[in-house]
Amino acid sequence: MSGDLTIRGIKIAHERLSLALRDNSQVEVRVAEDATVDLTLVQLIEAARREKRDAGGDLTFATPAPQPLLDVLTRGGFLEAADSRRFWLGAGE
């Protein structure tokens, strides 16, 4: 995922993620270091993560969250739970 991943530009990322979720049991997400992000991206990925888990699949994050996303996650309190930290930051965190 790259480019504008905010409420104004999330449509393309949503469409791509939806197709990946539909067509694959395992989905890996990667967010570009220079992507513009806001809470919209976090909500999209969290919803997709739950949907995939409930369907018996797995959605993983390819690399630790890049700094712009890390800032949003921190401000939103998304890194407080251990399972969320493992998902967004990697198993070693």
PDB file of C-alpha atoms in Angstrom:
ATOM      1  CA  MET A   1       0.000   0.000   0.000  1.00  0.00           C
ATOM      2  CA  SER A   2       1.319   3.395  -0.920  1.00  0.00           C
ATOM      3  CA  GLY A   3       0.325   6.935  -1.703  1.00  0.00           C
ATOM      4  CA  ASP A   4      -2.625   8.611  -0.010  1.00  0.00           C
ATOM      5  CA  LEU A   5      -3.993   6.154   2.537  1.00  0.00           C
ATOM      6  CA  THR A   6      -6.193   8.701   4.263  1.00  0.00           C
ATOM      7  CA  ILE A   7      -9.946   9.114   4.193  1.00  0.00           C
ATOM      8  CA  ARG A   8      -9.609  10.966   0.875  1.00  0.00           C
ATOM      9  CA  GLY A   9      -7.536   8.320  -0.891  1.00  0.00           C
ATOM     10  CA  ILE A  10      -8.290   4.976   0.761  1.00  0.00           C
ATOM     11  CA  LYS A  11     -10.647   3.711  -1.959  1.00  0.00           C
ATOM     12  CA  ILE A  12      -7.960   2.047  -4.115  1.00  0.00           C
ATOM     13  CA  ALA A  13      -6.291   0.411  -1.114  1.00  0.00           C
ATOM     14  CA  HIS A  14      -9.686  -0.831   0.080  1.00  0.00           C
ATOM     15  CA  GLU A  15     -10.450  -2.358  -3.320  1.00  0.00           C
ATOM     16  CA  ARG A  16      -7.048  -4.083  -3.547  1.00  0.00           C
ATOM     17  CA  LEU A  17      -7.257  -5.405  -0.010  1.00  0.00           C
ATOM     18  CA  SER A  18     -10.801  -6.672  -0.557  1.00  0.00           C
ATOM     19  CA  LEU A  19      -9.692  -8.615  -3.642  1.00  0.00           C
ATOM     20  CA  ALA A  20      -6.716 -10.078  -1.810  1.00  0.00           C
ATOM     21  CA  LEU A  21      -8.907 -11.137   1.117  1.00  0.00           C
ATOM     22  CA  ARG A  22     -11.415 -12.749  -1.198  1.00  0.00           C
ATOM     23  CA  ASP A  23      -8.886 -14.611  -3.332  1.00  0.00           C
ATOM     24  CA  ASN A  24      -6.286 -15.748  -0.754  1.00  0.00           C
ATOM     25  CA  SER A  25      -6.318 -17.533   2.590  1.00  0.00           C
ATOM     26  CA  GLN A  26      -3.087 -15.757   3.585  1.00  0.00           C
ATOM     27  CA  VAL A  27      -2.699 -12.027   2.973  1.00  0.00           C
ATOM     28  CA  GLU A  28       0.394  -9.970   3.734  1.00  0.00           C
ATOM     29  CA  VAL A  29       0.138  -6.178   3.979  1.00  0.00           C
ATOM     30  CA  ARG A  30       3.010  -3.767   3.424  1.00  0.00           C
ATOM     31  CA  VAL A  31       2.758   0.019   3.835  1.00  0.00           C
ATOM     32  CA  ALA A  32       5.293   2.205   2.050  1.00  0.00           C
ATOM     33  CA  GLU A  33       7.580   4.347   4.189  1.00  0.00           C
ATOM     34  CA  ASP A  34       6.411   7.479   2.382  1.00  0.00           C
ATOM     35  CA  ALA A  35       2.669   6.732   2.465  1.00  0.00           C
ATOM     36  CA  THR A  36       0.352   9.379   3.851  1.00  0.00           C
ATOM     37  CA  VAL A  37      -1.754   7.717   6.525  1.00  0.00           C
ATOM     38  CA  ASP A  38      -4.464   8.481   9.023  1.00  0.00           C
ATOM     39  CA  LEU A  39      -6.814   6.491  11.219  1.00  0.00           C
ATOM     40  CA  THR A  40      -8.734   5.356   8.127  1.00  0.00           C
ATOM     41  CA  LEU A  41      -5.919   2.978   7.168  1.00  0.00           C
ATOM     42  CA  VAL A  42      -5.733   1.536  10.679  1.00  0.00           C
ATOM     43  CA  GLN A  43      -9.493   0.945  10.698  1.00  0.00           C
ATOM     44  CA  LEU A  44      -9.349  -0.720   7.278  1.00  0.00           C
ATOM     45  CA  ILE A  45      -6.546  -3.070   8.268  1.00  0.00           C
ATOM     46  CA  GLU A  46      -8.033  -3.908  11.674  1.00  0.00           C
ATOM     47  CA  ALA A  47     -11.397  -4.742  10.073  1.00  0.00           C
ATOM     48  CA  ALA A  48      -9.696  -6.850   7.400  1.00  0.00           C
ATOM     49  CA  ARG A  49      -7.623  -8.621  10.028  1.00  0.00           C
ATOM     50  CA  ARG A  50     -10.720  -9.611  12.010  1.00  0.00           C
ATOM     51  CA  GLU A  51     -12.645 -10.591   8.882  1.00  0.00           C
ATOM     52  CA  LYS A  52      -9.808 -12.826   7.684  1.00  0.00           C
ATOM     53  CA  ARG A  53      -9.368 -14.421  11.112  1.00  0.00           C
ATOM     54  CA  ASP A  54     -13.120 -15.138  11.375  1.00  0.00           C
ATOM     55  CA  ALA A  55     -12.995 -16.767   7.926  1.00  0.00           C
ATOM     56  CA  GLY A  56     -10.159 -19.057   9.045  1.00  0.00           C
ATOM     57  CA  GLY A  57      -7.406 -17.201   7.205  1.00  0.00           C
ATOM     58  CA  ASP A  58      -4.586 -14.945   8.227  1.00  0.00           C
ATOM     59  CA  LEU A  59      -3.667 -11.339   7.523  1.00  0.00           C
ATOM     60  CA  THR A  60      -0.143 -10.346   8.491  1.00  0.00           C
ATOM     61  CA  PHE A  61       1.942  -7.218   8.326  1.00  0.00           C
ATOM     62  CA  ALA A  62       5.050  -7.708   6.153  1.00  0.00           C
ATOM     63  CA  THR A  63       7.333  -5.318   8.015  1.00  0.00           C
ATOM     64  CA  PRO A  64       7.071  -3.226  11.168  1.00  0.00           C
ATOM     65  CA  ALA A  65       4.816  -0.214  10.709  1.00  0.00           C
ATOM     66  CA  PRO A  66       6.671   2.698   9.075  1.00  0.00           C
ATOM     67  CA  GLN A  67       7.052   5.867  11.151  1.00  0.00           C
ATOM     68  CA  PRO A  68       3.997   7.770   9.836  1.00  0.00           C
ATOM     69  CA  LEU A  69       1.782   4.767  10.590  1.00  0.00           C
ATOM     70  CA  LEU A  70       3.519   4.180  13.918  1.00  0.00           C
ATOM     71  CA  ASP A  71       2.659   7.756  14.908  1.00  0.00           C
ATOM     72  CA  VAL A  72      -1.044   7.162  14.134  1.00  0.00           C
ATOM     73  CA  LEU A  73      -1.032   3.831  15.992  1.00  0.00           C
ATOM     74  CA  THR A  74       0.587   5.400  19.046  1.00  0.00           C
ATOM     75  CA  ARG A  75      -1.796   8.373  19.154  1.00  0.00           C
ATOM     76  CA  GLY A  76      -4.785   6.040  18.745  1.00  0.00           C
ATOM     77  CA  GLY A  77      -3.710   3.651  21.500  1.00  0.00           C
ATOM     78  CA  PHE A  78      -3.471   0.694  19.106  1.00  0.00           C
ATOM     79  CA  LEU A  79      -0.171  -0.542  20.531  1.00  0.00           C
ATOM     80  CA  GLU A  80      -1.345  -1.087  24.098  1.00  0.00           C
ATOM     81  CA  ALA A  81      -2.403  -4.737  23.671  1.00  0.00           C
ATOM     82  CA  ALA A  82       0.357  -7.305  23.152  1.00  0.00           C
ATOM     83  CA  ASP A  83      -1.346  -8.950  20.161  1.00  0.00           C
ATOM     84  CA  SER A  84      -1.717  -5.575  18.449  1.00  0.00           C
ATOM     85  CA  ARG A  85       1.939  -4.745  19.065  1.00  0.00           C
ATOM     86  CA  ARG A  86       2.963  -8.113  17.586  1.00  0.00           C
ATOM     87  CA  PHE A  87       0.796  -7.522  14.508  1.00  0.00           C
ATOM     88  CA  TRP A  88       1.887  -3.947  13.766  1.00  0.00           C
ATOM     89  CA  LEU A  89       5.495  -4.127  14.949  1.00  0.00           C
ATOM     90  CA  GLY A  90       6.474  -7.744  14.415  1.00  0.00           C
ATOM     91  CA  ALA A  91       6.782 -10.797  16.621  1.00  0.00           C
ATOM     92  CA  GLY A  92      10.028  -9.592  18.203  1.00  0.00           C
ATOM     93  CA  GLU A  93       8.530  -6.513  19.806  1.00  0.00           C
TER      94      GLU A  93
END
